[in-house]
Structure formats: structure tokens, C-alpha cells
Coordinates of C-alpha atoms in Angstrom, one line a residue:
M1 CA -158.5 125.5 -69.8
S2 CA -157.7 124.5 -73.3
Q3 CA -159.2 121.3 -74.8
V4 CA -156.7 119.3 -76.7
A5 CA -157.5 116.7 -79.3
S6 CA -155.2 115.1 -81.8
K7 CA -155.4 116.4 -85.3
N8 CA -154.6 112.9 -86.5
S9 CA -157.8 111.3 -84.8
S10 CA -161.7 112.5 -85.7
V11 CA -162.7 110.9 -82.3
Q12 CA -162.5 112.8 -79.2
T13 CA -163.3 111.3 -75.8
S14 CA -163.5 112.7 -72.6
S15 CA -160.5 112.4 -70.2
P16 CA -160.2 112.9 -66.5
F17 CA -156.2 113.9 -67.4
K18 CA -154.6 117.4 -67.7
I19 CA -151.3 119.0 -68.7
V20 CA -150.0 121.9 -67.1
I21 CA -147.2 123.8 -68.2
L22 CA -144.8 124.4 -65.5
S23 CA -141.8 126.8 -67.2
G24 CA -141.2 129.1 -70.3
D25 CA -143.8 131.5 -72.4
Q26 CA -146.7 129.4 -71.6
K27 CA -146.5 128.7 -67.9
G28 CA -149.7 128.2 -66.1
V29 CA -151.8 127.2 -68.9
E30 CA -153.4 123.9 -69.1
F31 CA -154.5 121.3 -71.6
E32 CA -157.1 118.8 -71.4
L33 CA -156.6 115.4 -73.0
M34 CA -159.5 115.1 -75.0
A35 CA -157.8 112.1 -77.8
D36 CA -155.6 109.5 -78.3
G37 CA -152.0 110.5 -79.9
I38 CA -151.4 113.9 -78.3
T39 CA -148.3 115.4 -80.1
I40 CA -145.9 118.0 -78.6
G41 CA -143.4 119.8 -80.5
R42 CA -142.3 123.3 -82.1
S43 CA -144.2 122.9 -85.6
A44 CA -147.7 124.2 -85.8
E45 CA -149.0 120.8 -86.7
N46 CA -148.9 119.4 -83.5
D47 CA -151.7 119.4 -80.8
I48 CA -149.4 121.2 -77.9
I49 CA -147.2 123.8 -79.9
L50 CA -144.1 125.2 -78.1
D51 CA -142.9 127.3 -81.0
T52 CA -140.6 129.5 -78.4
D53 CA -138.7 126.6 -77.4
M54 CA -135.6 126.4 -79.2
K55 CA -134.8 123.1 -77.8
C56 CA -137.4 121.3 -78.8
S57 CA -138.0 119.5 -82.2
R58 CA -140.5 120.1 -84.9
R59 CA -142.5 116.8 -83.6
H60 CA -140.7 115.7 -80.0
A61 CA -143.0 113.7 -78.0
Q62 CA -146.3 111.8 -78.2
I63 CA -148.9 110.8 -75.6
S64 CA -151.1 108.0 -75.9
F65 CA -153.7 106.1 -74.2
T66 CA -152.7 102.3 -73.6
P67 CA -154.3 99.3 -71.6
Q68 CA -151.5 100.0 -68.8
G69 CA -152.3 103.8 -68.8
L70 CA -150.9 107.2 -70.3
E71 CA -147.6 106.6 -72.0
I72 CA -145.2 109.2 -73.5
V73 CA -143.1 108.3 -76.1
D74 CA -140.1 110.4 -77.6
I75 CA -140.3 110.6 -81.5
S76 CA -137.7 112.8 -82.1
Q77 CA -134.1 112.2 -83.9
K78 CA -131.8 114.4 -82.0
N79 CA -133.2 115.7 -78.8
K80 CA -134.7 113.6 -75.5
I81 CA -137.3 113.8 -73.1
E82 CA -136.9 113.8 -69.3
V83 CA -139.8 112.1 -67.1
N84 CA -139.1 112.8 -63.0
G85 CA -135.6 113.5 -63.8
E86 CA -134.5 110.6 -66.0
T87 CA -133.6 110.8 -69.6
V88 CA -135.9 108.1 -71.4
D89 CA -137.3 106.8 -74.8
R90 CA -140.7 105.9 -73.5
A91 CA -142.1 106.0 -69.8
M92 CA -145.6 105.6 -68.4
L93 CA -147.5 108.7 -66.8
T94 CA -149.1 108.9 -63.7
P95 CA -150.9 111.9 -61.8
G96 CA -147.9 113.9 -60.5
S97 CA -145.7 113.0 -63.0
E98 CA -143.4 115.7 -64.3
F99 CA -141.6 115.5 -67.8
V100 CA -139.3 117.9 -69.9
V101 CA -139.8 118.6 -73.5
G102 CA -137.2 120.6 -75.0
S103 CA -136.8 123.2 -72.1
T104 CA -140.3 123.5 -71.3
K105 CA -141.5 121.2 -67.8
M106 CA -144.9 119.9 -67.7
R107 CA -147.0 117.9 -64.9
L108 CA -149.9 115.3 -65.6
E109 CA -152.8 115.9 -63.3
K110 CA -156.0 114.5 -62.7
I111 CA -159.0 116.7 -63.3
S112 CA -161.2 117.0 -60.3
T113 CA -164.6 115.2 -60.1
Q114 CA -166.1 117.9 -58.2
A115 CA -166.2 120.5 -61.5
L116 CA -168.9 118.1 -62.8
V117 CA -172.3 119.5 -62.9
A118 CA -175.3 117.3 -61.4
V119 CA -178.1 116.9 -63.8
P120 CA -181.4 117.1 -61.6
K121 CA -183.9 114.2 -62.3
P122 CA -187.3 115.1 -64.0
M123 CA -190.1 115.1 -61.4
M124 CA -192.4 112.3 -61.5
V125 CA -196.1 113.2 -61.2
P126 CA -198.3 110.4 -60.1
T127 CA -201.5 109.4 -62.1
P128 CA -204.5 110.2 -60.7
P129 CA -206.8 107.5 -59.3
P130 CA -209.8 106.5 -61.4
G131 CA -212.8 108.4 -61.4
V132 CA -210.8 111.8 -60.9
P133 CA -210.7 114.0 -64.1
V134 CA -207.1 114.4 -65.7
P135 CA -206.1 118.0 -65.7
P136 CA -205.3 119.6 -69.5
P137 CA -202.0 119.4 -70.7
Q138 CA -201.1 123.2 -70.2
I139 CA -202.3 122.7 -66.2
K140 CA -200.3 119.2 -66.0
F141 CA -197.1 121.1 -67.3
A142 CA -197.4 123.3 -64.7
I143 CA -197.8 121.1 -62.2
E144 CA -194.4 119.0 -63.0
Q145 CA -192.6 122.0 -63.2
G146 CA -193.9 123.0 -59.4
N147 CA -195.4 126.4 -60.6
F148 CA -199.1 125.4 -59.7
P149 CA -200.9 125.5 -56.5
P150 CA -201.7 122.1 -54.4
P151 CA -204.7 120.0 -55.0
P152 CA -208.2 120.9 -53.7
P153 CA -209.3 119.1 -50.5
P154 CA -211.4 115.6 -50.8
G155 CA -214.7 116.3 -51.9
V156 CA -214.2 119.2 -54.3
A157 CA -213.7 118.7 -57.9
P158 CA -210.7 120.0 -58.8
F159 CA -211.7 120.9 -62.4
P160 CA -215.2 121.3 -63.6
P161 CA -216.9 118.8 -66.2
F162 CA -216.3 118.9 -69.7
G163 CA -218.9 121.6 -71.7
Q164 CA -220.0 123.0 -68.2
A165 CA -218.6 127.0 -67.2
G166 CA -216.2 127.1 -64.4
P167 CA -216.5 130.1 -61.9
P168 CA -216.5 133.5 -62.9
I169 CA -212.9 135.2 -63.4
A170 CA -212.8 138.2 -61.6
T171 CA -212.3 141.5 -63.8
P172 CA -210.9 144.8 -62.5
S173 CA -213.7 147.6 -61.9
G174 CA -213.9 150.9 -63.7
N175 CA -212.0 152.9 -61.5
N176 CA -209.3 150.7 -61.6
R177 CA -209.6 150.9 -65.7
V178 CA -209.2 154.6 -65.3
V179 CA -206.1 154.7 -63.2
F180 CA -204.3 152.3 -65.4
Y181 CA -205.0 154.1 -68.6
L182 CA -203.8 157.2 -66.6
V183 CA -200.5 155.9 -65.8
V184 CA -200.0 154.9 -69.4
G185 CA -200.8 158.2 -70.3
L186 CA -198.2 159.9 -68.4
I187 CA -195.5 157.2 -69.5
A188 CA -195.9 158.3 -73.1
V189 CA -196.1 161.8 -72.3
G190 CA -192.6 161.6 -70.4
F191 CA -191.2 159.3 -73.1
W192 CA -192.0 162.0 -75.8
L193 CA -190.4 164.9 -73.6
M194 CA -187.4 163.1 -73.0
L195 CA -187.0 162.3 -77.0
S196 CA -187.7 166.0 -77.8
G197 CA -185.0 167.2 -75.2
N198 CA -182.3 164.5 -76.8
K199 CA -183.5 166.0 -80.4
K200 CA -182.7 169.6 -79.4
K201 CA -179.3 168.9 -77.9
I202 CA -178.3 166.9 -81.2
E203 CA -179.6 170.0 -83.1
E204 CA -177.5 172.4 -81.1
T205 CA -174.2 170.5 -81.8
P206 CA -172.2 171.8 -84.5
L207 CA -171.7 169.4 -87.4
G208 CA -167.9 170.6 -87.9
S209 CA -165.0 173.1 -87.7
S210 CA -164.8 176.3 -89.0
P211 CA -162.5 177.1 -91.8
E212 CA -160.2 179.0 -89.5
E213 CA -159.9 176.3 -87.3
I214 CA -159.0 174.0 -89.9
D215 CA -156.1 176.4 -91.2
S216 CA -154.8 176.7 -87.7
R217 CA -154.6 173.0 -87.5
M218 CA -153.1 172.4 -90.5
Q219 CA -150.4 175.1 -90.0
D220 CA -149.7 173.4 -86.4
Y221 CA -149.0 170.1 -88.2
E222 CA -146.4 171.8 -90.8
R223 CA -144.5 173.1 -88.0
R224 CA -144.2 169.9 -86.3
K225 CA -143.2 168.3 -89.4
E226 CA -140.3 170.7 -90.2
N227 CA -139.4 170.4 -86.3
F228 CA -139.1 166.7 -86.4
V229 CA -137.3 166.7 -90.0
K230 CA -134.8 169.1 -88.3
V231 CA -134.0 167.0 -85.5
Q232 CA -133.5 163.7 -87.7
E233 CA -131.0 165.6 -89.6
K234 CA -129.0 166.8 -86.6
E235 CA -129.2 163.2 -85.2
G236 CA -128.1 161.9 -88.6
T237 CA -131.0 159.4 -88.6
R238 CA -132.1 160.5 -92.3
N239 CA -128.9 159.2 -94.0
A240 CA -128.0 155.7 -95.5
Q241 CA -125.8 154.4 -92.8
W242 CA -128.7 154.9 -90.0
K243 CA -130.9 152.9 -92.2
D244 CA -128.4 150.0 -92.4
A245 CA -127.7 150.3 -88.6
Q246 CA -131.3 150.1 -88.2
A247 CA -131.6 147.2 -90.2
L248 CA -128.9 145.3 -88.1
Y249 CA -130.7 146.4 -85.0
L250 CA -134.2 145.1 -86.2
Q251 CA -132.4 141.7 -87.0
G252 CA -130.5 141.9 -83.5
F253 CA -133.6 142.5 -81.8
R254 CA -135.1 139.7 -83.4
D255 CA -132.7 137.2 -82.3
Y256 CA -132.7 138.6 -78.8
K257 CA -136.6 137.7 -78.3
K258 CA -135.8 134.4 -79.5
G259 CA -133.0 133.9 -76.8
Q260 CA -130.1 133.7 -79.7
Y261 CA -128.3 136.1 -77.8
S262 CA -124.6 135.3 -79.3
R263 CA -126.3 136.3 -83.1
A264 CA -128.1 139.2 -81.4
I265 CA -124.6 140.6 -79.9
E266 CA -123.0 140.4 -83.4
A267 CA -125.8 142.0 -85.0
F268 CA -125.8 144.8 -82.7
R269 CA -122.2 145.1 -82.7
G270 CA -122.4 145.4 -86.5
A271 CA -125.1 148.4 -86.1
L272 CA -122.7 150.5 -83.4
S273 CA -119.8 150.0 -85.9
I274 CA -121.9 151.9 -88.8
F275 CA -123.6 154.0 -86.5
P276 CA -122.2 154.7 -83.2
N277 CA -125.1 157.0 -82.0
H278 CA -127.6 154.0 -82.2
Q279 CA -129.0 154.3 -78.5
L280 CA -131.1 151.3 -78.8
A281 CA -128.4 149.1 -80.2
A282 CA -125.9 149.9 -77.4
R283 CA -128.6 149.2 -74.8
Y284 CA -129.7 146.1 -76.3
L285 CA -126.1 145.0 -76.6
T286 CA -125.6 145.4 -72.8
L287 CA -128.4 143.2 -72.2
A288 CA -127.8 140.5 -74.6
R289 CA -124.1 140.2 -73.0
R290 CA -125.9 139.9 -69.6
K291 CA -128.3 137.6 -70.7
L292 CA -125.9 135.2 -72.4
D293 CA -123.8 135.4 -69.1
E294 CA -126.4 134.1 -67.3
V295 CA -127.1 131.2 -70.0
I296 CA -123.5 130.2 -69.9
Q297 CA -123.3 130.4 -66.0
Y298 CA -126.8 128.4 -66.0
N299 CA -125.2 125.2 -68.2
M300 CA -122.0 125.9 -65.9
K301 CA -123.8 125.0 -62.6
R302 CA -126.1 122.4 -64.2
G303 CA -122.7 120.5 -65.5
R304 CA -121.1 120.8 -61.9
E305 CA -124.5 119.3 -60.3
Y306 CA -124.7 116.5 -62.9
R307 CA -121.2 115.6 -62.5
E308 CA -121.6 115.4 -58.5
K309 CA -124.5 113.0 -59.3
L310 CA -122.0 111.0 -61.6
M311 CA -124.4 111.8 -64.8
Y312 CA -121.4 112.0 -66.9
A313 CA -123.5 112.1 -70.1
K314 CA -125.6 115.4 -69.1
C315 CA -122.5 116.8 -67.3
A316 CA -120.8 116.8 -70.6
G317 CA -123.5 118.3 -72.6
H318 CA -124.0 121.4 -70.4
F319 CA -120.4 122.1 -70.5
N320 CA -120.2 121.7 -74.4
V321 CA -122.9 124.0 -74.4
A322 CA -121.1 126.5 -72.4
M323 CA -118.1 126.2 -74.6
T324 CA -120.4 126.8 -77.5
L325 CA -121.8 129.9 -75.9
I326 CA -118.5 131.4 -75.0
N327 CA -116.7 130.7 -78.1
D328 CA -113.1 132.0 -77.0
P329 CA -110.6 129.4 -76.3
G330 CA -108.5 132.1 -74.1
N331 CA -111.2 132.7 -71.8
A332 CA -111.1 131.3 -68.4
T333 CA -114.6 129.4 -68.0
Y334 CA -114.1 128.4 -71.5
K335 CA -110.9 126.6 -70.1
E336 CA -112.9 125.0 -66.9
A337 CA -115.6 124.0 -69.1
K338 CA -113.3 122.1 -71.6
T339 CA -111.5 120.4 -68.8
A340 CA -114.6 119.2 -67.1
A341 CA -116.4 118.2 -70.6
E342 CA -113.1 116.1 -71.1
E343 CA -113.3 114.6 -67.8
C344 CA -116.8 113.4 -68.4
N345 CA -116.3 112.1 -71.6
L346 CA -113.5 110.0 -69.9
Y347 CA -115.7 108.6 -67.3
L348 CA -118.4 107.6 -70.1
E349 CA -115.4 105.6 -72.2
G350 CA -114.3 103.8 -68.8
R351 CA -110.7 104.9 -68.8
Y352 CA -110.5 105.6 -65.0

């Protein structure tokens, strides 16, 4: 999960809320709200950046913490925001609220408290009664960590008085010492043999190719280069016309990736008019027309739905978008969209 804090605020606070993107290129991305004044927009100056949403303004909306709760405010002068299906200038957000900025749909969710990690309390070690020696600091630390054996039974002094020697410490016998040194020697010999074998393999590896092999590879490269040039000359991809067509194709491809299908269609048509055998331009021209038709049908469908719901402002807006995309007054769909848009505008003006 990404943690987003306002770039205009230097104070970050923890928040039990997060924003989940439900549509668009960033679908599934989550942003945890860490500060007040979170901004959303297409510009890189925002906290939540929707750079691929062409319907989103540079600075579109702002989410702030108020005494009543979270509030989203429309700070765009052109585009609007929708909260739970209604177009608003500002609205309060609660967990589960869904809102649309541009064409990107989002939802406010509450972060589960089960993800919090419990910090264990330190173990309290009781103070020994009077007359019982206090253990040294390193042994006391071991007792606090739980890595020390239980205390001795009553009547047995746990530690010798200061200045007296403790019980003798057992040391390995002579036979154990011989076995230990023997094992260490065997490990050292095995390690040395392993290094010696790797050294031989490195010395046996050739450092480079022979002059004959290098000449052979150079000849193969020259032959492949000549064949590639012949193919380009045969297809006509080495002349000035192909370069101009390629430039238009690249421009159309960029517009296609941005969702600007009308401009992409014009660029692909220009590339094919200069160089008709440009296969990529022909392919993406078909794809761009298909995508443009899908967008037009989507706006026509949404316009009809809003007309049935008596939401005439949105109804007229979607039909106007369809007319702009079609841009052909003789088209049947264009005529339908124009008639429906005029009907919705009449209802808005109160002429019926």
C-alpha cells in the first residue's frame, strides 16, 4: 500500500483510512491517507496523480480532515466530481463512499486494525528479599530475557560470596582435545583441495577466441547486414517517403496510447497516404476506429440511461461528446445524438 501525504503539509499523522482506485490504469492501487489536504489531479504536483486520465483536471479535487469527518472538495473550474452517483462541489466521505474524479472511480475504505502488531510488555523481575545476594548485571539480563535456568532450591546460595572461588568448571579431557584438532585439520585439508580444483578449472578455461573464429563471425555479420539492406530496399523502407510515413505513424501511435482515437485515425491515414504499404499504420488504423466506435457507443448508452433517469444535464453532455467524436453531420448516429441532446436541453430550459 502506498502512503500518501500532502506535499503542502510538513506534518504527517497516521490515519485509519485509505483510498482504493477501482478503474483506469491504476486499478487496485491503494493510498493510505497520512496528512491533511490530499490533492488529486493529472499534474505531477498532486499527491494522487492520474496522469493518464484525460478527463481529469491538473488540480481536480482535495480531501481534508474536518471536525465532521473527511470532506472532498472540487477545486477544478471546468470538470466536476461525483460522490455516490451525484455531481457535487463538496461532500462528506464515509467508509464505503465511492467517488469519480475525471473518469477514474475510487472508494474510501477503513484500514483494518487487525494489521497492527502488538508490542510485548517487558518482563518484570522481582527484587530479591533482604539478605539474598543480587546477581551480576550480565546474569540479571539473562534472567530478564528468559534464557537462564530457574533459581536453586531454598538453603542453597545461588552465587558465591564476593572474593571466593566458585565451583570448578569442567574442561575437556586430553582425548577430546585430540579429536577436536583432528576434525579441524580434516576440514582445512578438504577446503584446500576444493580451492585447488577450482583453480585448475579456471586455468584450463580459454581466455578468448582464435583469430579464425573472430574472422568467421565478422563475415557472418557482414552477410546479415547486406541481406537486411536488400530487404529494406525491396520493401521501400529506406526512402524519404517511408521516413515521413513513419513519423506520422509514431505520432498516431502516441495519440492511440493516450486514448485520443480521432487524432490517431488522422495520423494513420496520413501515413498510409504517403506510404500505402505501411503495415503497422494499417493495423492500428483499424484498431483506432474500433476503439473510437466503442467510446461513441458508450456515450450514447450513458446518454439514454441519464435521459430515462431525468438527469438531463448529464444526458446532454454524453450526447454532445458522441457528436464531437463522430464529427459527421450525415452520420445516422450523429443525427440521433443531436436530436437527443436538443431534447435534453429543452427539458433543462423548461420549455416542456
